[in-house]
PDB file of C-alpha atoms in Angstrom:
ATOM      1  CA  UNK A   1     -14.576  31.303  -6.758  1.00 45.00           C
ATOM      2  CA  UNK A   2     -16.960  29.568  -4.763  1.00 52.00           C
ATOM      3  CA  UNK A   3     -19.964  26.891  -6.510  1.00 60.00           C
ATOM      4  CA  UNK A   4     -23.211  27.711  -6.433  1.00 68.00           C
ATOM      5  CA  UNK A   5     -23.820  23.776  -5.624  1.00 62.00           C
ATOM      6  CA  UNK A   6     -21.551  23.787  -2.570  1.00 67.00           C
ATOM      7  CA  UNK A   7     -23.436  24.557   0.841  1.00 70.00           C
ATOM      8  CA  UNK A   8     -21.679  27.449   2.443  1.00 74.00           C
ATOM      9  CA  UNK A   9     -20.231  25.555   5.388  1.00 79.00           C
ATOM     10  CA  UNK A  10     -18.230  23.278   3.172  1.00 80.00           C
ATOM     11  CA  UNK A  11     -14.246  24.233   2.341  1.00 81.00           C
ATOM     12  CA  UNK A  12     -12.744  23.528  -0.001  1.00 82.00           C
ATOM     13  CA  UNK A  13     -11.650  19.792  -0.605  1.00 84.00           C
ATOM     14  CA  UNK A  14      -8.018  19.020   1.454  1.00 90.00           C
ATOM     15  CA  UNK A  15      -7.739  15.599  -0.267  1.00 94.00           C
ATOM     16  CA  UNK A  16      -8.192  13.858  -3.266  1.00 94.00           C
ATOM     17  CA  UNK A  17     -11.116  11.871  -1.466  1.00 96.00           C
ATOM     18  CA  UNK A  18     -12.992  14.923  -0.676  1.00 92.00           C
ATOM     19  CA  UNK A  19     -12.541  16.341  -4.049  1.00 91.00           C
ATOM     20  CA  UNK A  20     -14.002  13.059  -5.489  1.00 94.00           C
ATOM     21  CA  UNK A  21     -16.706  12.934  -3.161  1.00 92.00           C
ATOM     22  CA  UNK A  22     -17.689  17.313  -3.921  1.00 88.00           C
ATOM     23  CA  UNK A  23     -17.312  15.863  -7.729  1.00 90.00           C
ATOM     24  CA  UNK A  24     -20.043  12.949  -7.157  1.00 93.00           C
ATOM     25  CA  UNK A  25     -21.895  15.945  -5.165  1.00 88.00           C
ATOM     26  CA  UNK A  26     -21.671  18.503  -8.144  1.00 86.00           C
ATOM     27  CA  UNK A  27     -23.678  15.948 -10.458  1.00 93.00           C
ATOM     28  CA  UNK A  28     -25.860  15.040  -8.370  1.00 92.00           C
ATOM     29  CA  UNK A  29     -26.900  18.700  -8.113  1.00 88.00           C
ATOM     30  CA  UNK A  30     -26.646  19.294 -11.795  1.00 91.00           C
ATOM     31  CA  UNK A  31     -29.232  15.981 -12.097  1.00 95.00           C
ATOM     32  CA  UNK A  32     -31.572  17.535  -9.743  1.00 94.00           C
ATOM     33  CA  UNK A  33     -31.503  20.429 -11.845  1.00 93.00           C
ATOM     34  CA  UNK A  34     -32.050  19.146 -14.677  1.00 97.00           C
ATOM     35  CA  UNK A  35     -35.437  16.908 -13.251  1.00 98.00           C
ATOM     36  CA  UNK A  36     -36.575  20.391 -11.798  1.00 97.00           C
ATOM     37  CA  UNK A  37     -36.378  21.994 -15.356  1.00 98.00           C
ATOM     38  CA  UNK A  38     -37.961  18.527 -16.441  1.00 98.00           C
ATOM     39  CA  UNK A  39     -40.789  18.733 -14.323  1.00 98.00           C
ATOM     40  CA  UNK A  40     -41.405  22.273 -14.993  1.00 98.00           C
ATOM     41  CA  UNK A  41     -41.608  21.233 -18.972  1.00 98.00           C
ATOM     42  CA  UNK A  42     -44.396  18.829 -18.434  1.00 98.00           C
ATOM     43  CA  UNK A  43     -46.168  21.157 -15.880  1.00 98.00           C
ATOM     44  CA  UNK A  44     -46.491  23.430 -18.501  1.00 98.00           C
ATOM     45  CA  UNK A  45     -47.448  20.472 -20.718  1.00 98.00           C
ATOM     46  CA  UNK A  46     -50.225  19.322 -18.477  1.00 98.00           C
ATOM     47  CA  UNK A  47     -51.300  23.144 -18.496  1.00 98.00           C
ATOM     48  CA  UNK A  48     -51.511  23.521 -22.288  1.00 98.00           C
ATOM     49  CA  UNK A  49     -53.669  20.269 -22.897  1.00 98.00           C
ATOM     50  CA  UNK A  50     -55.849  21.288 -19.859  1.00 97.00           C
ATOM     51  CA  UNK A  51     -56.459  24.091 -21.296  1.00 97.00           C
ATOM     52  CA  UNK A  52     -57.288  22.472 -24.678  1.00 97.00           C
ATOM     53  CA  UNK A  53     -59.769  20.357 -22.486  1.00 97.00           C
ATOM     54  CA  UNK A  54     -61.619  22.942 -20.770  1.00 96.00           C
ATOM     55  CA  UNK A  55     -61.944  25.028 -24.265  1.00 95.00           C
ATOM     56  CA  UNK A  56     -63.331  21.536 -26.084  1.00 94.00           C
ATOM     57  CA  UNK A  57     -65.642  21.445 -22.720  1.00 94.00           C
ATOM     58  CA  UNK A  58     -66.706  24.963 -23.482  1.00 93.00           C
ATOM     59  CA  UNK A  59     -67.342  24.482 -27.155  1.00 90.00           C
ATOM     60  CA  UNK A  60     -69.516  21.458 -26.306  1.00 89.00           C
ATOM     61  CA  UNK A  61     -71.824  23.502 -23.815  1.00 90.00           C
ATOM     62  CA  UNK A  62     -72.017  26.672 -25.670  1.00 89.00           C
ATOM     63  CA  UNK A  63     -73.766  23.803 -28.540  1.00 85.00           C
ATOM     64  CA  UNK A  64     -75.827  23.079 -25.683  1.00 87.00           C
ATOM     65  CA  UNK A  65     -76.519  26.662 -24.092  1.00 88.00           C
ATOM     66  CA  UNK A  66     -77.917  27.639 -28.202  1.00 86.00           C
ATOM     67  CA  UNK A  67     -80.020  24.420 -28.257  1.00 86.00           C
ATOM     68  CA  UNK A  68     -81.479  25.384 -24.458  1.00 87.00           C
ATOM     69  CA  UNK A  69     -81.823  28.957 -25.918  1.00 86.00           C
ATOM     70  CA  UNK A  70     -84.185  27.750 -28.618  1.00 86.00           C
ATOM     71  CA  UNK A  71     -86.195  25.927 -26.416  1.00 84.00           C
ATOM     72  CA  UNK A  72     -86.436  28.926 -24.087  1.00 85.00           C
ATOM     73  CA  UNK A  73     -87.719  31.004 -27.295  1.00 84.00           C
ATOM     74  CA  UNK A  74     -89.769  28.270 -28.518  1.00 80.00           C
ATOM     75  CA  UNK A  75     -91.676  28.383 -25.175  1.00 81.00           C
ATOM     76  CA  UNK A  76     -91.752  31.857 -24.956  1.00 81.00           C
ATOM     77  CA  UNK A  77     -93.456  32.158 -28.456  1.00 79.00           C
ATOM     78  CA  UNK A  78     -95.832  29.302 -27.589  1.00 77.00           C
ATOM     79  CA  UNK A  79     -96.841  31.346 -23.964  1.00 77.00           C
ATOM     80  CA  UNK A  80     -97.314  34.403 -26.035  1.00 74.00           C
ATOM     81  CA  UNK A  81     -99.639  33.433 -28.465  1.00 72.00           C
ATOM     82  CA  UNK A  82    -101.804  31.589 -25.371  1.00 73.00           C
ATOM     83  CA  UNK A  83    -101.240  28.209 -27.274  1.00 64.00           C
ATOM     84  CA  UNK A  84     -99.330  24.902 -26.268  1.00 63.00           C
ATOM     85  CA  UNK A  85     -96.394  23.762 -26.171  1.00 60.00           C
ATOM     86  CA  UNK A  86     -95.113  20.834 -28.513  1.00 62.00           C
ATOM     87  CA  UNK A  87     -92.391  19.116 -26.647  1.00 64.00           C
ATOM     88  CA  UNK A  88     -89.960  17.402 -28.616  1.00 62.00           C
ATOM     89  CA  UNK A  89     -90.242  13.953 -28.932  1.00 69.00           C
ATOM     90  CA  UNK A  90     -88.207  11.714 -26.674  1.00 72.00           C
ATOM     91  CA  UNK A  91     -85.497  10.602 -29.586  1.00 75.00           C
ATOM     92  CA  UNK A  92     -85.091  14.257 -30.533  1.00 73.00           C
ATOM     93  CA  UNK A  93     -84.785  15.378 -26.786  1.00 69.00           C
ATOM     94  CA  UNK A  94     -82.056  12.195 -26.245  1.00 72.00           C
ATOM     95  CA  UNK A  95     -80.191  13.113 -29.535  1.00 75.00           C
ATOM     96  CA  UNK A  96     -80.205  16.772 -28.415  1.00 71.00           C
ATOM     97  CA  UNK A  97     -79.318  16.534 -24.823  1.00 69.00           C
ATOM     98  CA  UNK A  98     -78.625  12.639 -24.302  1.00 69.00           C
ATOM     99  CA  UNK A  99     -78.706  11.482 -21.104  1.00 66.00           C
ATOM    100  CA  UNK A 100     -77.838  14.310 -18.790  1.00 60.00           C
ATOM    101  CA  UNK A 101     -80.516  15.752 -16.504  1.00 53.00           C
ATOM    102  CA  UNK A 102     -83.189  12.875 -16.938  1.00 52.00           C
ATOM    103  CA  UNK A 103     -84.914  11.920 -13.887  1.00 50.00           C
ATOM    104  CA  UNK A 104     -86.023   8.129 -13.382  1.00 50.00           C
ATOM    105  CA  UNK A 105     -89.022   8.216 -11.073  1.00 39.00           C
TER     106      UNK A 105
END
């Protein structure tokens, strides 16, 4: 019965050197296989928390999206009735939206 870790072009050992040495060759090949199966397990890892990350990144813009959907309706109402607009105030706008988007002129 031939071993799946044994390249096709190799007999079978003649001597108790070669036998030693397709031993040492065996675990080496089981220790590869066992780092491939390894690596797989924290591939899938790294998968799972990205995907945790990229949901938490969603949940934080759809909080965003609503507040820029008020705002929309807010100035659509204000348009409507022909009247102003009442911006919010610059704390309320940095609380709401922080930093992003500001331009510095």
């Amino acid at each position: 019965l031939k071993q799946k870790f044994l390249p096709s072009d190799i007999a079978a050992p003649s001597t108790s050197e070669e036998a030693t040495c397709l031993l040492n060759l065996a675990h080496v090949s089981r220790n590869i296989e066992e780092t491939r199966r390894k690596l797989a397990r924290q591939r899938a890892r790294e998968c799972l928390y990205l995907a945790q990350l990229y949901e938490l990144q969603a949940r934080n813009a759809e909080g965003r999206v609503n507040e820029a959907d008020l705002d929309i309706g807010r100035a659509t109402s204000a348009v409507r009735r022909g009247g102003s607009l009442t911006l919010p105030s610059s704390a309320t706008a940095l609380r709401r939206y922080g930093n992003r988007g500001m331009l510095i002129f």
